[in-house]
CSV table of C-alpha atoms (C1' of nucleotides) in Angstrom, one decimal:
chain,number,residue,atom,x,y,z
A,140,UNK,CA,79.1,14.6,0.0
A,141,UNK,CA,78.6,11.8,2.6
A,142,UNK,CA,77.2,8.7,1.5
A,143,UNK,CA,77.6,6.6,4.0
A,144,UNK,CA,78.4,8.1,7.8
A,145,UNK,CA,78.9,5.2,9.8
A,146,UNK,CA,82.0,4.2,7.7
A,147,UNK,CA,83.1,7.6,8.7
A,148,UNK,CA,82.4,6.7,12.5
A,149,UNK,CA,85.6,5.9,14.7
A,150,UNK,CA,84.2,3.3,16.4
A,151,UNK,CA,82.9,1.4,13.1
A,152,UNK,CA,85.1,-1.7,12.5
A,153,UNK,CA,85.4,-2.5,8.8
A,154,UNK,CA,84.7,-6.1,7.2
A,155,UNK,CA,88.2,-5.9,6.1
A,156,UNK,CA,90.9,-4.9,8.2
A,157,UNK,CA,94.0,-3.7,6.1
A,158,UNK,CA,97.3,-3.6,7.4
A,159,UNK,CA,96.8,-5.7,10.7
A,160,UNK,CA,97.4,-9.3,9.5
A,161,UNK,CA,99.8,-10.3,11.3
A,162,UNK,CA,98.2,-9.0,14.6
A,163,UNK,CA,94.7,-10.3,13.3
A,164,UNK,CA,96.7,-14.2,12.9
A,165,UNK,CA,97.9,-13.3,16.4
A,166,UNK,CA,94.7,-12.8,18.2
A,167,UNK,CA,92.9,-15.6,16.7
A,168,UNK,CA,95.8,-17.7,17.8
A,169,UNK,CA,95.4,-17.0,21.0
A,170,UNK,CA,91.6,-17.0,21.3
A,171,UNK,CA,91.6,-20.0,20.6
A,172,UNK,CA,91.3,-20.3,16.5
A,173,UNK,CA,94.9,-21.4,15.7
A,174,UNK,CA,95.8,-24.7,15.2
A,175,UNK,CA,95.9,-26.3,19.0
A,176,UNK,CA,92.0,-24.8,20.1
A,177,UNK,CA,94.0,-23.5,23.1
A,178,UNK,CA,92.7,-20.1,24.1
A,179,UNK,CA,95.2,-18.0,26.1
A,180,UNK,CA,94.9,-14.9,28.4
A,181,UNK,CA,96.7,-12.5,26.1
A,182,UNK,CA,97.5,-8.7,26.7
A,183,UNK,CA,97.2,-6.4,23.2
A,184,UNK,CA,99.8,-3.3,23.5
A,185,UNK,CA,100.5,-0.5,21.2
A,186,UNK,CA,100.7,2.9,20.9
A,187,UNK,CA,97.2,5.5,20.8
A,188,UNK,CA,95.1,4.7,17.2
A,189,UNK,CA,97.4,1.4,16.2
A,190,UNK,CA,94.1,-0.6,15.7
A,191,UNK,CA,94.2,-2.2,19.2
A,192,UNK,CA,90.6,-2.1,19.6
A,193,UNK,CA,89.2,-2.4,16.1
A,194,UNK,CA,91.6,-5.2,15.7
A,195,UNK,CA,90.2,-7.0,18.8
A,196,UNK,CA,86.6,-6.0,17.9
A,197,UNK,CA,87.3,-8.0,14.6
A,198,UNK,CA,89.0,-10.8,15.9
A,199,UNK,CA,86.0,-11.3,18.5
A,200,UNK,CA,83.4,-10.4,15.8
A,201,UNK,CA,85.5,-13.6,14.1
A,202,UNK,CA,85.1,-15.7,16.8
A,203,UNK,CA,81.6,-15.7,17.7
A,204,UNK,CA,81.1,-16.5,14.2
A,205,UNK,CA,82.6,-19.7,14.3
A,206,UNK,CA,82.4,-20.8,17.4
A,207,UNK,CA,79.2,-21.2,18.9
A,208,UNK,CA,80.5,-22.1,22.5
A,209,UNK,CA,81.6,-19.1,23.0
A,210,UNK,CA,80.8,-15.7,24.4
A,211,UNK,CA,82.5,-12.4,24.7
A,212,UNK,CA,82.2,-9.2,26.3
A,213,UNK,CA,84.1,-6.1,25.6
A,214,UNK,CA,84.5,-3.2,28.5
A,215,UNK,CA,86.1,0.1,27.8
A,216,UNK,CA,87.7,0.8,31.3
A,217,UNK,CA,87.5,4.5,30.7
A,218,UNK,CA,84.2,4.9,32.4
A,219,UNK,CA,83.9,1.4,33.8
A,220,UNK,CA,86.8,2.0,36.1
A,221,UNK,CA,85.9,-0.1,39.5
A,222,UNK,CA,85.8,-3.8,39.6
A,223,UNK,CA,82.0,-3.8,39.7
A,224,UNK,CA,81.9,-1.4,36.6
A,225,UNK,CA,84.3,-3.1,34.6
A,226,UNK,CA,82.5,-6.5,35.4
A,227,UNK,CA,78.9,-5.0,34.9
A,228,UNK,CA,80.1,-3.4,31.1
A,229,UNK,CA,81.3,-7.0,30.3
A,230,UNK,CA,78.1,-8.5,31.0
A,231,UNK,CA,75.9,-5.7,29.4
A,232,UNK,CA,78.3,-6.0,26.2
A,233,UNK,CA,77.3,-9.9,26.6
A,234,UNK,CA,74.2,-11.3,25.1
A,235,UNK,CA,73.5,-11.4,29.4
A,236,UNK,CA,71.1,-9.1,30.7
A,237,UNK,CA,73.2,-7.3,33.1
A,238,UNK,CA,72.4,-6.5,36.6
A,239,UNK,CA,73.2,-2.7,36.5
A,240,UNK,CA,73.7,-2.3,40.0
A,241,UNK,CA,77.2,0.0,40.9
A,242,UNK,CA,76.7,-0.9,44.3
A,243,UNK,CA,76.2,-3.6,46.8
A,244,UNK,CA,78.4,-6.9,46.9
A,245,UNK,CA,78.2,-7.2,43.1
A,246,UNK,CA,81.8,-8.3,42.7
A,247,UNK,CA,81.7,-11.3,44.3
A,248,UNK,CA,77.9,-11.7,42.6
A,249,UNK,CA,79.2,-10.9,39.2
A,250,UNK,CA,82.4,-13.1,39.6
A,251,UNK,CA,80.1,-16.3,40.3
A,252,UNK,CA,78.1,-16.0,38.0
A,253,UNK,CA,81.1,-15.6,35.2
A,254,UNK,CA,82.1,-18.8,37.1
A,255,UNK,CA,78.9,-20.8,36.4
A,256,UNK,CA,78.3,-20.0,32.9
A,257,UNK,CA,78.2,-22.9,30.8
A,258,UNK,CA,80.0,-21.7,27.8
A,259,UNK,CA,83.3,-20.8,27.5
A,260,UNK,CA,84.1,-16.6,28.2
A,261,UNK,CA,86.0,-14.5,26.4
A,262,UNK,CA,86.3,-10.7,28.9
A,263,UNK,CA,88.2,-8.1,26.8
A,264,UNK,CA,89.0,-4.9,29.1
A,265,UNK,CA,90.4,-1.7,26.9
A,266,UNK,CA,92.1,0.8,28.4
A,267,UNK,CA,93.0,-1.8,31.4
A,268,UNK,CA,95.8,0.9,32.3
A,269,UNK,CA,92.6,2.9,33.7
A,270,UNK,CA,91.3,0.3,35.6
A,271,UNK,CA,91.3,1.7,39.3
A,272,UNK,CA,91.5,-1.6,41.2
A,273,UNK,CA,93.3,-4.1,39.2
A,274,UNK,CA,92.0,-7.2,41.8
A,275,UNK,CA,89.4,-8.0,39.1
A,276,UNK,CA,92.3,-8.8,36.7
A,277,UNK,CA,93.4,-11.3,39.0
A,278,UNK,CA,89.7,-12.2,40.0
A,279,UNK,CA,89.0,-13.5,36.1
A,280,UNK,CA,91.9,-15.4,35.8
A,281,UNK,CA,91.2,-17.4,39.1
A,282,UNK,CA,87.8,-18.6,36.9
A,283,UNK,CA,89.1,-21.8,34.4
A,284,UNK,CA,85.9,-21.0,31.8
A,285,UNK,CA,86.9,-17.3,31.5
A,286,UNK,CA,90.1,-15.9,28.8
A,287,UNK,CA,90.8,-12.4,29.6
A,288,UNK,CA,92.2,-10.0,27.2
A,289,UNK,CA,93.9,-6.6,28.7
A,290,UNK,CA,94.3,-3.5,26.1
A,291,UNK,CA,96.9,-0.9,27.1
A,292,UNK,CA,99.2,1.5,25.5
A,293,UNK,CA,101.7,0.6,27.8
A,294,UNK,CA,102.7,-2.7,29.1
A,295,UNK,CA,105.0,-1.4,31.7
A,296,UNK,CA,102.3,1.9,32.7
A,297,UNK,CA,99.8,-1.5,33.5
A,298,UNK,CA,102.3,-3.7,35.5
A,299,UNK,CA,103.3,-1.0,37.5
A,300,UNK,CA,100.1,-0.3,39.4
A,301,UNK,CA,99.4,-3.9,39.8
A,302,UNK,CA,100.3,-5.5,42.8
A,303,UNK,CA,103.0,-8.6,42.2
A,304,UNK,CA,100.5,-11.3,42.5
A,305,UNK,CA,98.7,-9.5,39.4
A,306,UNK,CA,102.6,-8.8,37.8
A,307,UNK,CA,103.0,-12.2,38.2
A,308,UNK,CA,99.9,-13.5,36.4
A,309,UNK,CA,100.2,-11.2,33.4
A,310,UNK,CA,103.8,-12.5,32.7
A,311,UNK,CA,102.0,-15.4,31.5
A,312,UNK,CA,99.9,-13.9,29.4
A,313,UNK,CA,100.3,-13.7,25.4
A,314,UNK,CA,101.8,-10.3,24.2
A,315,UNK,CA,100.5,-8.8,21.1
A,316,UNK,CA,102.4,-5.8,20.4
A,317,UNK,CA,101.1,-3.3,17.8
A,318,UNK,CA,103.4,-0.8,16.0
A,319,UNK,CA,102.3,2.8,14.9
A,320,UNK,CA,100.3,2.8,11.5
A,321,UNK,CA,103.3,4.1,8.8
A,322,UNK,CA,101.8,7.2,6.5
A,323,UNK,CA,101.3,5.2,3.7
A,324,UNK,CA,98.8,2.5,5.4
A,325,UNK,CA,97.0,5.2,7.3
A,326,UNK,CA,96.3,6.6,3.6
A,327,UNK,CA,95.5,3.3,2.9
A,328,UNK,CA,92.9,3.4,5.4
A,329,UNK,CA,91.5,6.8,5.1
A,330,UNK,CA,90.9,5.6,1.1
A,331,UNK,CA,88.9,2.6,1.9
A,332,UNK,CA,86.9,4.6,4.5
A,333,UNK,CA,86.5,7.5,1.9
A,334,UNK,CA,85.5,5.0,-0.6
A,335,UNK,CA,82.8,3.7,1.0
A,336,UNK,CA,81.9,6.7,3.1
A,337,UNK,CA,82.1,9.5,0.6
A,338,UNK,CA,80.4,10.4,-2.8
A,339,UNK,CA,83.5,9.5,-5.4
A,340,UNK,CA,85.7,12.5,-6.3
A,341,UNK,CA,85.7,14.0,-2.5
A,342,UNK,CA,89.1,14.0,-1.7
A,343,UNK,CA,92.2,14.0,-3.9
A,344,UNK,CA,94.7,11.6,-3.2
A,345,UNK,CA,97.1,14.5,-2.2
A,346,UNK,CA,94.7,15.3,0.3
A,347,UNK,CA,94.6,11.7,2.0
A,348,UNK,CA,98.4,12.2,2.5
A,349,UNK,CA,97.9,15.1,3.8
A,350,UNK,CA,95.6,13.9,6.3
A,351,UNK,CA,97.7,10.9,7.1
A,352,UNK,CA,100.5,13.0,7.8
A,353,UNK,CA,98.8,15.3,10.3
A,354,UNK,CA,97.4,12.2,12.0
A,355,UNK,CA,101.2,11.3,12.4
A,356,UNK,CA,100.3,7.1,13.0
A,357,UNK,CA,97.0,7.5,15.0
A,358,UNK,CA,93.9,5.8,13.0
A,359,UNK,CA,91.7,7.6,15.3
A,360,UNK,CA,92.5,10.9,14.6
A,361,UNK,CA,92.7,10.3,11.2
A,362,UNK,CA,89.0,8.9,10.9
A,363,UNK,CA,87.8,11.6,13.3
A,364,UNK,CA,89.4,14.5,10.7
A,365,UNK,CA,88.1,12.6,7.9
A,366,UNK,CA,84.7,13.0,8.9
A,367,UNK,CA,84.7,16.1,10.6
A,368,UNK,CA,86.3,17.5,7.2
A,369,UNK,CA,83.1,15.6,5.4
A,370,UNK,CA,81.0,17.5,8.0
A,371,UNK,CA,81.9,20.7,7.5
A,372,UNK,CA,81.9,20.5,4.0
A,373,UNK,CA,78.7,19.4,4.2
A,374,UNK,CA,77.8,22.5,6.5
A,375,UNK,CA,79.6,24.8,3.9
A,376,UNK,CA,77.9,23.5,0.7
A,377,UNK,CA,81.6,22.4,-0.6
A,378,UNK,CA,82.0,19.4,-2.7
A,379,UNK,CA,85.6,18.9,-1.8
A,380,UNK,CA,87.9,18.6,0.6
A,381,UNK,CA,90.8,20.4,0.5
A,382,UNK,CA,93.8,20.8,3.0
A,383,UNK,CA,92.3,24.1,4.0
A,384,UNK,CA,89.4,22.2,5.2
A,385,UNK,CA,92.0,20.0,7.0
A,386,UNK,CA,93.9,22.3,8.6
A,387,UNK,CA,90.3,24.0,10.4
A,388,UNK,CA,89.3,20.7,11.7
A,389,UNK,CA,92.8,19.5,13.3
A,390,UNK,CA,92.2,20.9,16.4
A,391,UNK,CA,88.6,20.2,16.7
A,392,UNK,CA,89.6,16.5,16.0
A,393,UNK,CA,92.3,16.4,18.6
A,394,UNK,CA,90.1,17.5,21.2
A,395,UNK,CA,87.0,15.4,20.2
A,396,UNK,CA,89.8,12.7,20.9
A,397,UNK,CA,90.4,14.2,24.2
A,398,UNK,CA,86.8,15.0,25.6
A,399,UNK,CA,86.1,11.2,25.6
A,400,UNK,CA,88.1,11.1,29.0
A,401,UNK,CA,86.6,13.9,30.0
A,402,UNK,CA,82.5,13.2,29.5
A,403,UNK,CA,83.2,10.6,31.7
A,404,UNK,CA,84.8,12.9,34.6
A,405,UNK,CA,82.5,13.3,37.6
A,406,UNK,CA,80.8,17.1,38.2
A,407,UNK,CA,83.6,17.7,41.0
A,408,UNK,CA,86.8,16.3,38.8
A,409,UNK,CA,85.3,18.4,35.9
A,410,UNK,CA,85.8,21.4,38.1
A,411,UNK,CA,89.2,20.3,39.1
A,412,UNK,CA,89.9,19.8,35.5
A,413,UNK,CA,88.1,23.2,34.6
A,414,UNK,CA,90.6,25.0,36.7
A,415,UNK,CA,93.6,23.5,36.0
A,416,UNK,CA,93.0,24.3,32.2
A,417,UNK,CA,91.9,27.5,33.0
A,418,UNK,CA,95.1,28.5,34.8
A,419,UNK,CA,97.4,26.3,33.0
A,420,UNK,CA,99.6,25.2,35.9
A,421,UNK,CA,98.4,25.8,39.4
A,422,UNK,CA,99.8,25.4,43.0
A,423,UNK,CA,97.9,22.4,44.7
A,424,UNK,CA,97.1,24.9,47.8
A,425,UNK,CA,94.8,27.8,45.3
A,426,UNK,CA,93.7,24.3,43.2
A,427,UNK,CA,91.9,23.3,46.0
A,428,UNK,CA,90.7,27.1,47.6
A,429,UNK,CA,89.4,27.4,43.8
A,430,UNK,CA,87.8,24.5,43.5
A,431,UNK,CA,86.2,25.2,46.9
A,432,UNK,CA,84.7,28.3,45.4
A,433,UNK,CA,83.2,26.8,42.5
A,434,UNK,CA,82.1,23.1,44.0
A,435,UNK,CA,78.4,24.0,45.9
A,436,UNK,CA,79.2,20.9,48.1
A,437,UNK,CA,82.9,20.3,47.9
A,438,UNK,CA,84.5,17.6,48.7
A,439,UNK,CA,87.7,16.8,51.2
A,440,UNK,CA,90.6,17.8,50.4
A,441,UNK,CA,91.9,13.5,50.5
A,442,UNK,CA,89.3,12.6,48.3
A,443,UNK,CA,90.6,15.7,45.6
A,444,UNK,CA,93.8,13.8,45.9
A,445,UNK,CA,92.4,10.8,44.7
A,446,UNK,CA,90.2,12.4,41.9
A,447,UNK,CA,93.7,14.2,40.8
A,448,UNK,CA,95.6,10.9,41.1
A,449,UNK,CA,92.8,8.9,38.9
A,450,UNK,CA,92.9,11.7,36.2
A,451,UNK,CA,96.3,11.9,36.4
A,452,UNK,CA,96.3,8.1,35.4
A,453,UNK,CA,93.9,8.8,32.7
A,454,UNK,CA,96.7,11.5,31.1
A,455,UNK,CA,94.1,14.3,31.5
A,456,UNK,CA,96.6,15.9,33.8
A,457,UNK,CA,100.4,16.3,34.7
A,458,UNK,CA,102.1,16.3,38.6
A,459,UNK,CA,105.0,18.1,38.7
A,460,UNK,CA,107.5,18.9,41.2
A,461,UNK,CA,107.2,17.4,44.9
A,462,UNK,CA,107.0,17.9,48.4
A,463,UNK,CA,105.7,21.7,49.1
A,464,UNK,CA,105.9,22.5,45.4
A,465,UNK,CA,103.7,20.2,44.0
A,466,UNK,CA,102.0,21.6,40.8
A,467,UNK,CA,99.0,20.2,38.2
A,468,UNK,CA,99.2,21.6,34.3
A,469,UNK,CA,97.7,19.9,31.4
A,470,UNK,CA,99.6,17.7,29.9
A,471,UNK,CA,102.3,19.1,27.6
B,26,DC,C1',122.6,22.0,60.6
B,27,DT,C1',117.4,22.1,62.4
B,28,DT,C1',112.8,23.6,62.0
B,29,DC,C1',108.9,24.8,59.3
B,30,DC,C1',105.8,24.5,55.6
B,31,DA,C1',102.7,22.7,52.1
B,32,DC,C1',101.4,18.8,50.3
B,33,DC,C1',101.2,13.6,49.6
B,34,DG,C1',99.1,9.2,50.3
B,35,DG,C1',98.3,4.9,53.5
B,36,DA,C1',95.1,3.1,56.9
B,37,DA,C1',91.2,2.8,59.4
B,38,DC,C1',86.8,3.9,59.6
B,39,DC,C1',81.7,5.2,58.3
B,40,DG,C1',77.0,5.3,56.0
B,41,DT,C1',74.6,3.4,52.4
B,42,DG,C1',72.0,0.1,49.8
B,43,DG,C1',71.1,-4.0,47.7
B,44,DG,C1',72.0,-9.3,47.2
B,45,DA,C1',71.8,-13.6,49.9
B,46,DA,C1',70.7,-16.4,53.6
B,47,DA,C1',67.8,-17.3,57.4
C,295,DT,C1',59.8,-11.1,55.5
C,296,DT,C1',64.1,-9.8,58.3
C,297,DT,C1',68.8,-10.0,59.1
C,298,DC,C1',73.4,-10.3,57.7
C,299,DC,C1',77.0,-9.2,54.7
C,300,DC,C1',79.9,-6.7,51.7
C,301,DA,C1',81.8,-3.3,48.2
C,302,DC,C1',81.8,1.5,47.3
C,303,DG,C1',82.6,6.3,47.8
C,304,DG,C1',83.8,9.2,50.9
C,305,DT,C1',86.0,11.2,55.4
C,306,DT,C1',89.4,11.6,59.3
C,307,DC,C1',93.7,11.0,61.1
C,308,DC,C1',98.4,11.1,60.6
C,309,DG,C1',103.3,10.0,59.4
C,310,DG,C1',106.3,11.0,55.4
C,311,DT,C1',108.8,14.1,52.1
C,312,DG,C1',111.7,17.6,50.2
C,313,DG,C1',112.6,22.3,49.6
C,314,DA,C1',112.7,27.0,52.2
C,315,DA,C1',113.7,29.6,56.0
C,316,DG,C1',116.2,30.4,60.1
DNA sequence: CTTCCACCGGAACCGTGGGAAA
DNA sequence: TTTCCCACGGTTCCGGTGGAAG
């Protein structure tokens, strides 16, 4: 049934994008291909699978076509979530062979040497809402050769961990707001991706809707059911997919979505995580005595705080209540 | 009303390890 | 080479907060 599996991948960004013209005339505007050359720090918000990154990919993809000037780098913040790590992901995603060093005074290091490069730079950081210590924002702009590009689902959820210096700056910035993919694009999409990534006669077109609909506006999950549906036909000898076939995978795709926050968690957040989904909601007091029992070397109580707090920021978990009742759940 | 309790989060501090200057 | 410097991840200390208990 598959014919082509990369087409199928999320992370694969078509040679065509549909439905994102006006945010694709947008982007280039503000890197720099409209009509005044100007490039502009710009900030990309929309809601979870609108095409933010795929759209950006593309547009940079664009860019280093036609300009020759120019270089990029592209960071996903999940995982890259100190200064050092966001600026070390830009250079390795850079033609630059990256110093991989975590450690040491590599801010200041990797900063300077951003600042000496001859061409012009183009720093994209997804999922900026992540990003633990927002100084590095405020460190890129300070650099004339460098455009920075923030991706967040929420431009208020970004502004309101940053510090007003960094408010201030990104006030300036250019917004590019994406809206939610309507049922009948995301069909749209999942046909061209079936067309190339499928053997013909796959899928009905009843079935694309289908899909669409349970996807509810999110691109991502409706890729990641289109191929797991593929897959497990695949596994089960079927040569179609049906809507039965979409209802089993659902699930699996919604948390395939979901575990990419969670390979990144350290081996003592996984535990914190590991107990808060096993008991659903959970008293901060037995939290921490269960976590205790479980971690071989725990850590302080302080530094659980700021694991909790960084996951919470991620959306992996919920705080509720305050003071003495203070309680962690899954989000709803 | 006051006191107590359980928890939050800021601030100051520490050991580490690698880059840069001497 | 040695010495100095600095960011990072972590810890300790502690004042703040809001509901519960007296």
């Amino acid at each position: 049934m598959i014919q082509n599996g990369r087409a199928l991948r999320q992370q694969h960004v078509p040679s065509e994008l549909v439905h994102r013209e006006g945010e694709v005339d947008a982007l280039t505007a503000s890197l720099g291909g409209g009509p005044s050359g100007m490039t502009e720090n710009t900030i990309v918000t929309g809601p979870s699978g609108a095409g933010k990154t795929s759209t950006t990919r593309y547009v940079l993809r664009k860019l280093e076509d036609a300009r020759l000037d120019v270089e990029t780098g592209f960071v996903d913040c999940i995982g890259a979530n100190s200064s050092t790590g966001a600026l070390a992901g830009l250079f390795r995603d850079s033609d630059r062979s990256a110093p991989l060093d975590p450690r040491a005074n590599a801010r200041t290091v990797l900063i300077n040497r951003l600042r000496e490069l001859d061409d012009e730079f183009v720093a994209v950081l997804d999922e900026a809402d992540v990003l633990e210590d927002k100084q590095v924002i405020h460190a890129l702009y300070g650099l004339p050769n460098v455009t920075t590009v923030l991706i967040s689902v929420n431009y208020d959820d970004l502004l309101i961990n940053c510090d007003t210096r960094i408010q201030k700056r990104i006030r300036t910035f250019q917004h590019v707001e994406f809206d939610q993919y309507g049922d009948a694009q995301l069909a749209d999409i999942l046909t061209k991706r079936a067309n190339v990534g499928l053997v013909p006669g796959s899928i009905a077109e009843d079935t694309i809707w289908y899909m669409a609909d349970q996807a509810a506006g999110d691109a991502r999950l409706a890729i990641t059911i289109l191929r797991l549906a593929a897959k497990q036909c695949t596994d089960r000898r079927q040569d179609e997919i049906t809507t039965d076939v979409v209802d089993d995978v659902v699930e699996n795709a919604r948390s395939e979505i979901a575990s990419r926050y969670i390979e990144k968690l350290s081996t003592h957040q996984r535990i914190l995580y590991e107990v808060i989904k096993q008991e659903g909601t959970i008293q901060a007091g037995d939290l921490y005595a269960q976590y205790r029992e479980r971690a071989s070397d725990p850590m302080a109580e302080r530094t659980l705080r700021s694991y909790l707090n960084s996951m919470e920021r991620e959306g992996l978990i919920e705080q509720q209540g305050g003071g003495r009742y203070t309680e962690y759940a899954l989000p709803a």
